[in-house]
Coordinates of C-alpha atoms in Angstrom, one line a residue:
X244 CA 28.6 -6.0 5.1
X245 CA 29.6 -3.5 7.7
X246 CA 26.7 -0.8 7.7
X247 CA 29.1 2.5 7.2
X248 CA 29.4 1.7 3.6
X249 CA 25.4 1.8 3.2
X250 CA 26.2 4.5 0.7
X251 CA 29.1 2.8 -0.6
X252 CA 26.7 -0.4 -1.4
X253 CA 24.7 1.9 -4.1
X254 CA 27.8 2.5 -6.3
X255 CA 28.0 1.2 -9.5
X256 CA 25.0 -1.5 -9.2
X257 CA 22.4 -2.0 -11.1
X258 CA 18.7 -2.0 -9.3
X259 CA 15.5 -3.9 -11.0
X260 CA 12.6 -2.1 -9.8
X261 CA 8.8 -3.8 -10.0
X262 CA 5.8 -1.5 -9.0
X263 CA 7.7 1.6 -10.1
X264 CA 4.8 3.8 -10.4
X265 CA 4.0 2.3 -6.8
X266 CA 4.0 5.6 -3.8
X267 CA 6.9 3.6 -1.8
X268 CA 8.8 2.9 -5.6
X269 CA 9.1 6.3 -6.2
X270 CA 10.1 7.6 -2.9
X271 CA 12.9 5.2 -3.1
X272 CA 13.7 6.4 -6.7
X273 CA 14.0 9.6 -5.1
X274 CA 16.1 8.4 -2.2
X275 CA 18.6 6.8 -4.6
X276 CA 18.8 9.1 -6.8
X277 CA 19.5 12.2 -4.2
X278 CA 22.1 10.1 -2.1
X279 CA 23.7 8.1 -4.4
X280 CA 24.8 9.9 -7.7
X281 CA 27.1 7.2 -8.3
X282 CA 24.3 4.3 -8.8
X283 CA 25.1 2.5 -12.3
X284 CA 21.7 1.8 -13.6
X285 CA 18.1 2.1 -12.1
X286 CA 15.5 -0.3 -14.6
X287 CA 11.8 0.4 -13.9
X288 CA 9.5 -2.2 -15.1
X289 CA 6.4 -0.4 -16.0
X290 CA 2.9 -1.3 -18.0
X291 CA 3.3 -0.1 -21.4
X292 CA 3.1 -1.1 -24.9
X293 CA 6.9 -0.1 -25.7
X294 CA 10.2 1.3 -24.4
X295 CA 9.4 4.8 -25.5
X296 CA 6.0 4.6 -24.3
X297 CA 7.3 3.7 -20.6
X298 CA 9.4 5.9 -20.6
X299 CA 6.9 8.6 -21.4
X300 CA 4.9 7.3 -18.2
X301 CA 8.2 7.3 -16.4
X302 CA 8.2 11.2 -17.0
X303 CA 4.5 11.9 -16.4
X304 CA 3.7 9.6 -13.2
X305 CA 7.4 9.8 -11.7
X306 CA 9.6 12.5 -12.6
X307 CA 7.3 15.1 -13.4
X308 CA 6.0 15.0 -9.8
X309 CA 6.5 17.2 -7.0
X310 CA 8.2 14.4 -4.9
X311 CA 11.2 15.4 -7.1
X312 CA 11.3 19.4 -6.6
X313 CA 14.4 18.7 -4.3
X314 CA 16.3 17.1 -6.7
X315 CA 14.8 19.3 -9.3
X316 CA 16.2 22.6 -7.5
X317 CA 19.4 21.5 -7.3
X318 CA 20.0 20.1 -10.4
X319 CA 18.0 22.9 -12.6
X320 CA 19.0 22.6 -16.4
X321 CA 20.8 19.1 -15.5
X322 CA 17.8 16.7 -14.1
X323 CA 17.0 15.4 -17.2
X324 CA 20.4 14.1 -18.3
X325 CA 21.3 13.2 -14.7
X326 CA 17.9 11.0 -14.4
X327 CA 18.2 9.4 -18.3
X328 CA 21.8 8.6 -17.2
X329 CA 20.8 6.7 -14.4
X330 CA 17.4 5.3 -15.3
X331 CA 16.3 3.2 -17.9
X332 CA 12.0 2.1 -17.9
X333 CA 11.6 -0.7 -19.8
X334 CA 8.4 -2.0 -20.6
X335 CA 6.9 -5.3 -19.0
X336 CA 4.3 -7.0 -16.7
X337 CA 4.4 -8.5 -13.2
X338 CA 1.6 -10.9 -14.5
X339 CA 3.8 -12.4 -16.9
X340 CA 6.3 -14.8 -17.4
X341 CA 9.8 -13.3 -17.8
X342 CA 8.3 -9.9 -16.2
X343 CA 6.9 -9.3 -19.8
X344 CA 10.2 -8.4 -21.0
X345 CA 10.2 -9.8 -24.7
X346 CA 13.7 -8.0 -26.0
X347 CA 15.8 -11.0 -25.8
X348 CA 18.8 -8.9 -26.0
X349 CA 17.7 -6.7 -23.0
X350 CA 16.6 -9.8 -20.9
X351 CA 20.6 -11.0 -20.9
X352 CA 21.5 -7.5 -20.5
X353 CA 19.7 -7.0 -17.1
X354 CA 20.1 -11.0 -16.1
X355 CA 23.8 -10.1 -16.6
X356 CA 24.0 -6.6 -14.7
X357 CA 21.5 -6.4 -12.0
X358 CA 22.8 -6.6 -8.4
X359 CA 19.6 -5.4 -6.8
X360 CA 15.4 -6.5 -7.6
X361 CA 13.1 -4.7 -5.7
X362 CA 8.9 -5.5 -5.9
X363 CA 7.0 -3.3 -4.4
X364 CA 4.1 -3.4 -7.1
X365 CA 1.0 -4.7 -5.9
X366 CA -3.1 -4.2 -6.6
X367 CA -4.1 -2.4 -2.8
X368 CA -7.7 -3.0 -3.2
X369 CA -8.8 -4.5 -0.2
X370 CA -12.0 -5.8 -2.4
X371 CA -9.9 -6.2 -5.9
X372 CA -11.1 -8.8 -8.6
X373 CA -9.7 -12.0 -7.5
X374 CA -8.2 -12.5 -10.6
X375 CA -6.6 -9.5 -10.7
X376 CA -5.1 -10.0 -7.4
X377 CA -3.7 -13.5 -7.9
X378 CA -2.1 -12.2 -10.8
X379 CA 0.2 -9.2 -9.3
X380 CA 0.4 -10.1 -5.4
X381 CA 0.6 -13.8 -5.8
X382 CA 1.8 -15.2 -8.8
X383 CA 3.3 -11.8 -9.7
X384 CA 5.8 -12.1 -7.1
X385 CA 7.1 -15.7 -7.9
X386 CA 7.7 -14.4 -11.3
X387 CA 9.7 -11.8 -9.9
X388 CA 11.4 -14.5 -8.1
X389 CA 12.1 -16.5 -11.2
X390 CA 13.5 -13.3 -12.8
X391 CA 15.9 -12.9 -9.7
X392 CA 17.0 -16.1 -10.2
X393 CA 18.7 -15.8 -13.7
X394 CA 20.6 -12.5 -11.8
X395 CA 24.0 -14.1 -11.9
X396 CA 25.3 -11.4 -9.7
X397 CA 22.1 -10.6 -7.6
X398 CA 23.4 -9.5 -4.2
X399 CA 19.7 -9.4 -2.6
X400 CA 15.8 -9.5 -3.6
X401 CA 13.3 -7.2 -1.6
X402 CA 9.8 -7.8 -1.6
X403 CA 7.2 -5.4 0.1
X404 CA 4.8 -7.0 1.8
X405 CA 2.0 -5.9 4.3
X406 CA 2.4 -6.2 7.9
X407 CA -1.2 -7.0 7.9
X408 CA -0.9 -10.9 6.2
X409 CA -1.8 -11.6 9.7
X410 CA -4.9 -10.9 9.2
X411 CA -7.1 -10.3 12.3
X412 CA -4.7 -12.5 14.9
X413 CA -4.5 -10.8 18.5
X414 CA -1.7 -10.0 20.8
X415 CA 2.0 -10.6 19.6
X416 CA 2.5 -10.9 16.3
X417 CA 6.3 -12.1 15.1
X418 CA 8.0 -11.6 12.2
X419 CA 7.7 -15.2 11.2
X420 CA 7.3 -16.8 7.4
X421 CA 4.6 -18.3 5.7
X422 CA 4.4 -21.5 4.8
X423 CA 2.4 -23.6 1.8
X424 CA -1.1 -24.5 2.4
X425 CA -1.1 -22.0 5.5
X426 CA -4.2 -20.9 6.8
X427 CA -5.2 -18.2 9.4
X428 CA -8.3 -20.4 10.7
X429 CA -6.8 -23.8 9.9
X430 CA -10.0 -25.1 8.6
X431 CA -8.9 -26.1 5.4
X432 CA -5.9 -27.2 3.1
X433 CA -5.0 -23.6 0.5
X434 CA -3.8 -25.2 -2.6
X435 CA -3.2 -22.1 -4.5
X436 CA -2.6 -23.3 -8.1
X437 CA -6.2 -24.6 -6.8
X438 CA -7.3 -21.4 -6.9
X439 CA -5.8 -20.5 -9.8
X440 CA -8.1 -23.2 -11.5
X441 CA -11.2 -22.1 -9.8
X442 CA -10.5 -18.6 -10.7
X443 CA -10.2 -19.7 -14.3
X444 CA -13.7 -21.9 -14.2
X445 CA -15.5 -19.2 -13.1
X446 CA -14.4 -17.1 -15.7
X447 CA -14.9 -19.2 -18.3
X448 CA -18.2 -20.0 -17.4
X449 CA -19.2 -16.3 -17.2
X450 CA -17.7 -15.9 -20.4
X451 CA -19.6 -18.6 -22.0
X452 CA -22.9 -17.4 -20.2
X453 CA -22.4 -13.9 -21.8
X454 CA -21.4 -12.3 -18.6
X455 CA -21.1 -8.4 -18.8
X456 CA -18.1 -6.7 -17.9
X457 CA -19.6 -5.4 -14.7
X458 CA -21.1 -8.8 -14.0
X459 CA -17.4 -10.1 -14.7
X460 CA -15.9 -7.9 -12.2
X461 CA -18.5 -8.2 -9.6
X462 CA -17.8 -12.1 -9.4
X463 CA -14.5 -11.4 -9.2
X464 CA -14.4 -9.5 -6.3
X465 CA -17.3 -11.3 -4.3
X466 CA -15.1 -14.5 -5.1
X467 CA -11.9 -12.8 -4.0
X468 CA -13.5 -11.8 -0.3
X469 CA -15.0 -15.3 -0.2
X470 CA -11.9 -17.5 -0.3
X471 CA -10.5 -14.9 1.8
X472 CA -12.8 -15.4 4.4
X473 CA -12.9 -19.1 3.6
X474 CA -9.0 -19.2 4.6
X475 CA -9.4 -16.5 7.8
X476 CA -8.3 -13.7 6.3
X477 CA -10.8 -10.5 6.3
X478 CA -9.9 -9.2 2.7
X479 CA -8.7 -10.4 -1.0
X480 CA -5.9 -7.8 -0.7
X481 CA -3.6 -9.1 2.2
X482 CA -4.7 -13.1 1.5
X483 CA -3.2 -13.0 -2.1
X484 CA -0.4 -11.2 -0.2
X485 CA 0.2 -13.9 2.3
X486 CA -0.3 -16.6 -1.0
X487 CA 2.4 -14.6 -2.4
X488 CA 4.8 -14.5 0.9
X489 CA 4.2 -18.5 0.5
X490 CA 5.1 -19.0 -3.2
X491 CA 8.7 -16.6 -2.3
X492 CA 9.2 -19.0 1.0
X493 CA 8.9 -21.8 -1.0
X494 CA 10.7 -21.4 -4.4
X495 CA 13.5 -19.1 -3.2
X496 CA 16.3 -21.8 -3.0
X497 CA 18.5 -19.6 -0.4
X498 CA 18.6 -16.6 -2.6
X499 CA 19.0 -13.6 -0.2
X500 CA 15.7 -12.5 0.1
X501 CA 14.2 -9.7 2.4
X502 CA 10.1 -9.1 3.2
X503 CA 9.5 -5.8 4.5
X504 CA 5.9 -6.1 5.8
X505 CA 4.8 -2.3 6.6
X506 CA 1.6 -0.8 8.4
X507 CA -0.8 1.6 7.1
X508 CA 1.6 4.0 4.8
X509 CA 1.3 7.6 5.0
X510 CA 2.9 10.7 3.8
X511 CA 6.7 11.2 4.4
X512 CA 7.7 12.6 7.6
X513 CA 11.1 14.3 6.0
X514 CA 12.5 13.6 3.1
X515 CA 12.5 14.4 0.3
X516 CA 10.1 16.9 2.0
X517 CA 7.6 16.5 4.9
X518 CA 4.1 15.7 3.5
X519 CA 4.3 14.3 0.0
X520 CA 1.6 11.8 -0.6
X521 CA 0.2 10.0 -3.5
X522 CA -3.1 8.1 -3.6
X523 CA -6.2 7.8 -1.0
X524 CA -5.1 5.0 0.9
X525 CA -6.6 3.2 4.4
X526 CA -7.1 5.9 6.4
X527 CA -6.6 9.0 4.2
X528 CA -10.4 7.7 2.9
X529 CA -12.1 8.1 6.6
X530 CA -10.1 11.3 7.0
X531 CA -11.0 13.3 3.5
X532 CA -14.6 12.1 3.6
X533 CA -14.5 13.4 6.8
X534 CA -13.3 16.9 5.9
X535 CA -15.9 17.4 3.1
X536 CA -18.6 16.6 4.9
X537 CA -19.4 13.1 3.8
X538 CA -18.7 11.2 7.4
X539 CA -20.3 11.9 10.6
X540 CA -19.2 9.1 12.0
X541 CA -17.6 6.0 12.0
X542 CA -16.8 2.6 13.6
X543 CA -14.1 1.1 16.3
X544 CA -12.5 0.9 19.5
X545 CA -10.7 3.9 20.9
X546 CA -8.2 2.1 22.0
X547 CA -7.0 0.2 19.4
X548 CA -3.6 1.4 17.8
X549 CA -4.3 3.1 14.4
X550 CA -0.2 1.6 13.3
X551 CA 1.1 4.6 10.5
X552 CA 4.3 4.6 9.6
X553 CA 5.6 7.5 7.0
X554 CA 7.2 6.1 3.9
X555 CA 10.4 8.1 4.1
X556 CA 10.8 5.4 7.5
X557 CA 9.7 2.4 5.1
X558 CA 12.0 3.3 2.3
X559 CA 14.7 3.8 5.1
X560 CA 14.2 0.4 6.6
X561 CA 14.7 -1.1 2.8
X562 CA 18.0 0.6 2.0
X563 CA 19.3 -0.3 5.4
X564 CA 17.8 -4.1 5.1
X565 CA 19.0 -4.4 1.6
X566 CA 22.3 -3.3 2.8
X567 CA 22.4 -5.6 5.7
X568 CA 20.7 -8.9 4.2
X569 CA 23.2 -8.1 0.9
X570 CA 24.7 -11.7 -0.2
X571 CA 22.9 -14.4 3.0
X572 CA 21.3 -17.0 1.4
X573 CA 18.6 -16.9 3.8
X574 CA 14.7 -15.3 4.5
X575 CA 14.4 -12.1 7.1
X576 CA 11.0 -10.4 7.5
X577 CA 11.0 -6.8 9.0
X578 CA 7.9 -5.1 10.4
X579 CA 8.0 -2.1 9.6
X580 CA 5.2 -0.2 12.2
X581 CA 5.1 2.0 14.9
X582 CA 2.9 0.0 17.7
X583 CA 6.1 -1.3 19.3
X584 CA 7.7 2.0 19.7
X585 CA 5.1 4.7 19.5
X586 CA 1.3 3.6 19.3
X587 CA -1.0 6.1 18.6
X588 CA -4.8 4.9 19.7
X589 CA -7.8 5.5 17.5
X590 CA -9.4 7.9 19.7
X591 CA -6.2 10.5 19.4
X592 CA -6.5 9.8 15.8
X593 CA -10.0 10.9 15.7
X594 CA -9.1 13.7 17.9
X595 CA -6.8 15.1 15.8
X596 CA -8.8 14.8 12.6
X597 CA -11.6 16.9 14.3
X598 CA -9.4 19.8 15.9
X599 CA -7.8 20.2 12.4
X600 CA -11.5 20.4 10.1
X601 CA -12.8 22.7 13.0
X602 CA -9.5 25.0 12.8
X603 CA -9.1 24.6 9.1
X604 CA -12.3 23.6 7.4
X605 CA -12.4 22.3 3.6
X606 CA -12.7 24.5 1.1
X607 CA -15.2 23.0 -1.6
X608 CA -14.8 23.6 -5.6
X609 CA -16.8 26.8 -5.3
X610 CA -14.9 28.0 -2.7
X611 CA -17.1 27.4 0.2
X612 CA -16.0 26.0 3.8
X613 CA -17.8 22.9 5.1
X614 CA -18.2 23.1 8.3
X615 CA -17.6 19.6 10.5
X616 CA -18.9 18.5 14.1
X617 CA -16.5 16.0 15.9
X618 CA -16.3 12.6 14.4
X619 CA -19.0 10.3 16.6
X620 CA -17.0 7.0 17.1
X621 CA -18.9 4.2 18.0
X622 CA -17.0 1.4 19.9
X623 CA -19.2 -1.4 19.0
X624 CA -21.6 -2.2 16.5
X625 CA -24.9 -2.5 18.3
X626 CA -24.5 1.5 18.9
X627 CA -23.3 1.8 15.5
X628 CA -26.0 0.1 13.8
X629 CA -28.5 1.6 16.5
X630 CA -27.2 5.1 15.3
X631 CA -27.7 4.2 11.4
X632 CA -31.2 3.3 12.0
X633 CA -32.6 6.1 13.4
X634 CA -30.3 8.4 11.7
X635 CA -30.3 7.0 8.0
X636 CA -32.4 3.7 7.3
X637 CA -35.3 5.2 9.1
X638 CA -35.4 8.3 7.0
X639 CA -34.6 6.3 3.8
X640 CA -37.5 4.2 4.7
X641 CA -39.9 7.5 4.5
X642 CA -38.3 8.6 1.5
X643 CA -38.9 5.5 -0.4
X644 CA -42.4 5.4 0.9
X645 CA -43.0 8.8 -0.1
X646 CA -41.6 8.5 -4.0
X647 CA -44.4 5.5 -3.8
X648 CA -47.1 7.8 -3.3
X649 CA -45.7 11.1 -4.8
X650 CA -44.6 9.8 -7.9
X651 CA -40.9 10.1 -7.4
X652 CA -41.3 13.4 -6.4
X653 CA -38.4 13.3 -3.5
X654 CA -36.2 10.9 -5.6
X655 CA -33.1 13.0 -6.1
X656 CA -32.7 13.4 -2.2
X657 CA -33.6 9.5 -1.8
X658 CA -30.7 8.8 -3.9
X659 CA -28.0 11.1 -2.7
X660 CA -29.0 9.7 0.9
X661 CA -28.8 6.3 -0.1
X662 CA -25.4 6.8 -1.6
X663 CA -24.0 8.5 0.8
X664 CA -25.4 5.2 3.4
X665 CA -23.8 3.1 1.3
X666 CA -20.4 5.0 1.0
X667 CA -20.4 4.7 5.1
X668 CA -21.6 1.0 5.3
X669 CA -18.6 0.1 2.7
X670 CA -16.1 1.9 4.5
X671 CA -17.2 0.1 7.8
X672 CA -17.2 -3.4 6.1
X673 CA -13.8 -2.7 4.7
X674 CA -11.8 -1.1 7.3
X675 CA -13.4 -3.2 10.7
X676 CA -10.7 -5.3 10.9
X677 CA -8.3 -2.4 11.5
X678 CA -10.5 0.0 13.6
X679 CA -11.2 -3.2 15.9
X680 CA -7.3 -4.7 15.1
X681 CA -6.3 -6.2 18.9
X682 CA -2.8 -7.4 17.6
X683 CA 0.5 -5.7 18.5
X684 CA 3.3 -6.5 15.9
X685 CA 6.7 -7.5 17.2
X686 CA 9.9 -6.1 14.9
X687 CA 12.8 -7.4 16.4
X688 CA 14.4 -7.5 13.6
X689 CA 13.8 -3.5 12.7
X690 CA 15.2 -3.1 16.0
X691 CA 18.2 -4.9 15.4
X692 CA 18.7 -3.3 12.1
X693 CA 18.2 0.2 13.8
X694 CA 20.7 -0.3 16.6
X695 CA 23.5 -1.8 14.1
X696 CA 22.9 1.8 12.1
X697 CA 23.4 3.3 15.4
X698 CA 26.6 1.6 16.7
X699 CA 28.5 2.3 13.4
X700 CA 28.9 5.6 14.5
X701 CA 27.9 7.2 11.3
X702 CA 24.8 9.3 10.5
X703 CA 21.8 8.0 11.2
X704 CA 19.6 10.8 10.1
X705 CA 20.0 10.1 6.7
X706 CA 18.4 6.7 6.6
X707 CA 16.2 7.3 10.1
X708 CA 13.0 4.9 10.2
X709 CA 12.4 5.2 14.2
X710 CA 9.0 6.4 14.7
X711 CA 9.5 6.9 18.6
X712 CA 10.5 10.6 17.4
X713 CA 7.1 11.9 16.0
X714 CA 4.8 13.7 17.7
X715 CA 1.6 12.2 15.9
X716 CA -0.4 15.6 17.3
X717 CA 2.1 17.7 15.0
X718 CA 2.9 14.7 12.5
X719 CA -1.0 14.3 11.8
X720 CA -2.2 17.9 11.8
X721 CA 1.0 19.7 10.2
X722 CA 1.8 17.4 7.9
X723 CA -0.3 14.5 7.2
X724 CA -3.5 16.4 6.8
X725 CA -2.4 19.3 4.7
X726 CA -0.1 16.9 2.5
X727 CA -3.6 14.8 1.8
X728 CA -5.6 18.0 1.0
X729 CA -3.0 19.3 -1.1
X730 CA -3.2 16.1 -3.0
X731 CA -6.7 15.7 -3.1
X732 CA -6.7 19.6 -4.4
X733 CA -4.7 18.7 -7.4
X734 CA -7.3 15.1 -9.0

């Protein structure tokens, strides 16, 4: 399909969309909805009991949020019967069979209309119950594949990824597939219905050993980062991502079928408006403990290249893909990142974050400002764990000597100490890989897709996902930053 009739490629289809409470999903809800008045149907698959109650978190968790004030302004009075035209949230489950769809009637409906199936729903958790994350990143998306399949006139099937499958693998990194029984370390065979089976074992025998719910979930998750490990990737979350990138390489039978992999997601750079964000994710952690006072400092190489990428850019590069991979019964990967066209090193990163919390500290719940000194990186982890010993353990070790022989007596500062060690150590465990992340990723094919939009002579603008246009300084500190506070402000 020639790229002018992007736009054109909207009207009158039908779009599935899984993960619809997802940040990206309702960006692009957004996007379509603003651009394309003439889309047919919209169906959001969300966790619910029924149809009415779906559509009752459709209001609450998408609508009702301020990602929609542009639309909302415009349309006044109108936005609700211009949405409920348009949009239809149904009731289901990635985990399931069938999506969890059980109106027979409404299955051959959408099997019969649906041109378009987008996943982007996925458990983020880089320590998530293994279960848990099987369920929706692995086997998740090869139901969603099955359900794609019974689209008798499905044009093309997106699947968001994460750029970071690779796991910690240096220097260029391709937009290449998957394939079954894959590993990063290639120590062992990955069998996943394997792990499946384990997965199930272990719960049963927790079960049958009268395992707590806590006890439960802490298996889960310790089991999740061990197979991860086991198979060379550093964390539950982008393994049972890459399991589930093997399961859609596998099964998809030639079915048009696009994997936008993206880097860490922030807030939008333009549209609908500049700085809409939703959720604490990767780095927005580091940065808001940061700002209250929680974080003095932290861990990784100034160097390395922190990859962001807004999600206005990523929902971009999906339209555009979906346009241009429409109806080729073939695979294409995109990476969607910014290290190829405009890194931005850790150290700027942390630069920024300081200037902004020294110029604009937080304002806590009582109204107070807490003031910050600049972020103390540590480029290794002999420094790092140098600096934690004299600066934490050491005084911990006191503490706890001291509630020994004064009967508790400092206990309430022991324990807000302790916690706030063992906030820093997780963070360090969890993000390591990233901070000390030597890999650059390659995205031909983005670039390809970005210079057809640009020798079809229309207007790019509207569906721009270069970032070789931001200025982090302004992008980080004028947008980012206050976009995050202003979300934090409002939990």
């Amino acid at each position: 399909m020639e790229l002018e009739g992007r736009l054109r490629f909207f009207e009158n289809k039908t779009i599935l969309i899984i993960g619809a409470t997802g940040f990206l999903a309702k960006v692009f809800v957004e996007k379509i909805l603003r651009v394309q008045p003439n889309v047919k149907r919209i169906y959001l698959l969300l966790r619910a009991s029924d149809n009415e109650s779906a559509t009752q978190r459709f209001c609450h968790e998408v609508k009702g949020q301020d990602l929609f004030n542009v639309l909302r302004k415009s349309l006044g009075a109108n936005l609700e019967s211009y949405v409920f035209e348009r949009v239809t949230p149904i009731s289901g489950d990635i985990c399931d069979v069938n999506l969890g769809i059980k109106d027979d009637i409404l299955r051959e409906e959408m099997w019969n209309e649906i041109d378009i199936v987008l996943n982007s729903a996925a458990t983020t958790n880089f320590d998530e119950r293994y279960d848990i994350a099987l369920g929706i990143n692995t086997y998740g998306a090869l139901h969603v594949l099955n359900f794609a399949k019974k689209c008798i006139k499905l044009k093309v099937l997106v699947h968001v990824s994460t750029a970071y499958v690779c796991g910690e693998k240096v220097g260029h990194i391709l937009e290449s597939p998957f394939y079954m029984e894959e590993t990063l370390n290639g120590t062992s065979r990955l069998d996943i219905n394997a792990e499946k089976e384990l997965v199930e074992d272990y719960l049963d025998k927790l079960r049958v050993h009268g395992a707590t719910k806590e006890e439960i979930t802490s298996t889960m998750k310790d089991l999740g980062i061990k197979r991860a490990k086991l198979y060379g990737w550093p964390n539950t979350y982008v393994y049972t991502k890459a399991l589930g990138e093997m399961l859609l390489g596998h099964f998809n039978q030639n079915l048009p079928l696009v994997i936008i992999r993206p880097t860490i997601v922030t807030s939008t750079y333009k549209e609908p408006f500049s700085g809409w964000i939703e959720g604490v994710r990767t780095i927005d952690g580091v940065i808001a403990a940061y700002g209250k006072g929680k974080l003095k400092c932290f861990l990784g190489h100034p160097n390395t290249i922190m990859n962001v990428i807004p999600a206005d850019m990523v929902v971009n590069s999906m339209i555009m893909a979906m346009v241009a991979h429409a109806n080729k019964s073939s695979q294409i990967i995109f990476h969607v990142c910014s290290s190829m066209r405009n890194p931005m090193k850790l150290s700027s990163l942390s630069d920024f974050i300081s200037l902004y919390f020294t110029q604009n500290p937080w304002i806590d719940r009582n109204g107070k400002s807490i003031n910050v000194r600049k972020l103390i990186v540590f480029s290794n982890i002999a420094r790092f764990q140098a600096y934690m010993a004299v600066r934490y353990k050491l005084p911990l070790k006191v503490l706890w000597l001291a509630n020994l022989v004064l009967f508790q007596y400092y206990r309430e500062i022991y324990i807000t100490l302790n916690r706030k060690v063992e906030v820093l150590m997780r963070m360090v465990d969890l993000y390591r890989p990233y901070v000390f992340f030597a890999g650059c990723f390659d995205d031909s094919n983005t670039e390809k897709l970005r210079v057809a939009i640009r020798e079809s002579g229309v207007n790019v603008h509207l569906f721009d996902f270069d970032p070789k246009c931001i200025d982090w300084k302004d992008y980080i500190m004028n947008t980012h930053i206050p976009g995050l506070i202003k979300y934090s402000m409002k939990r």
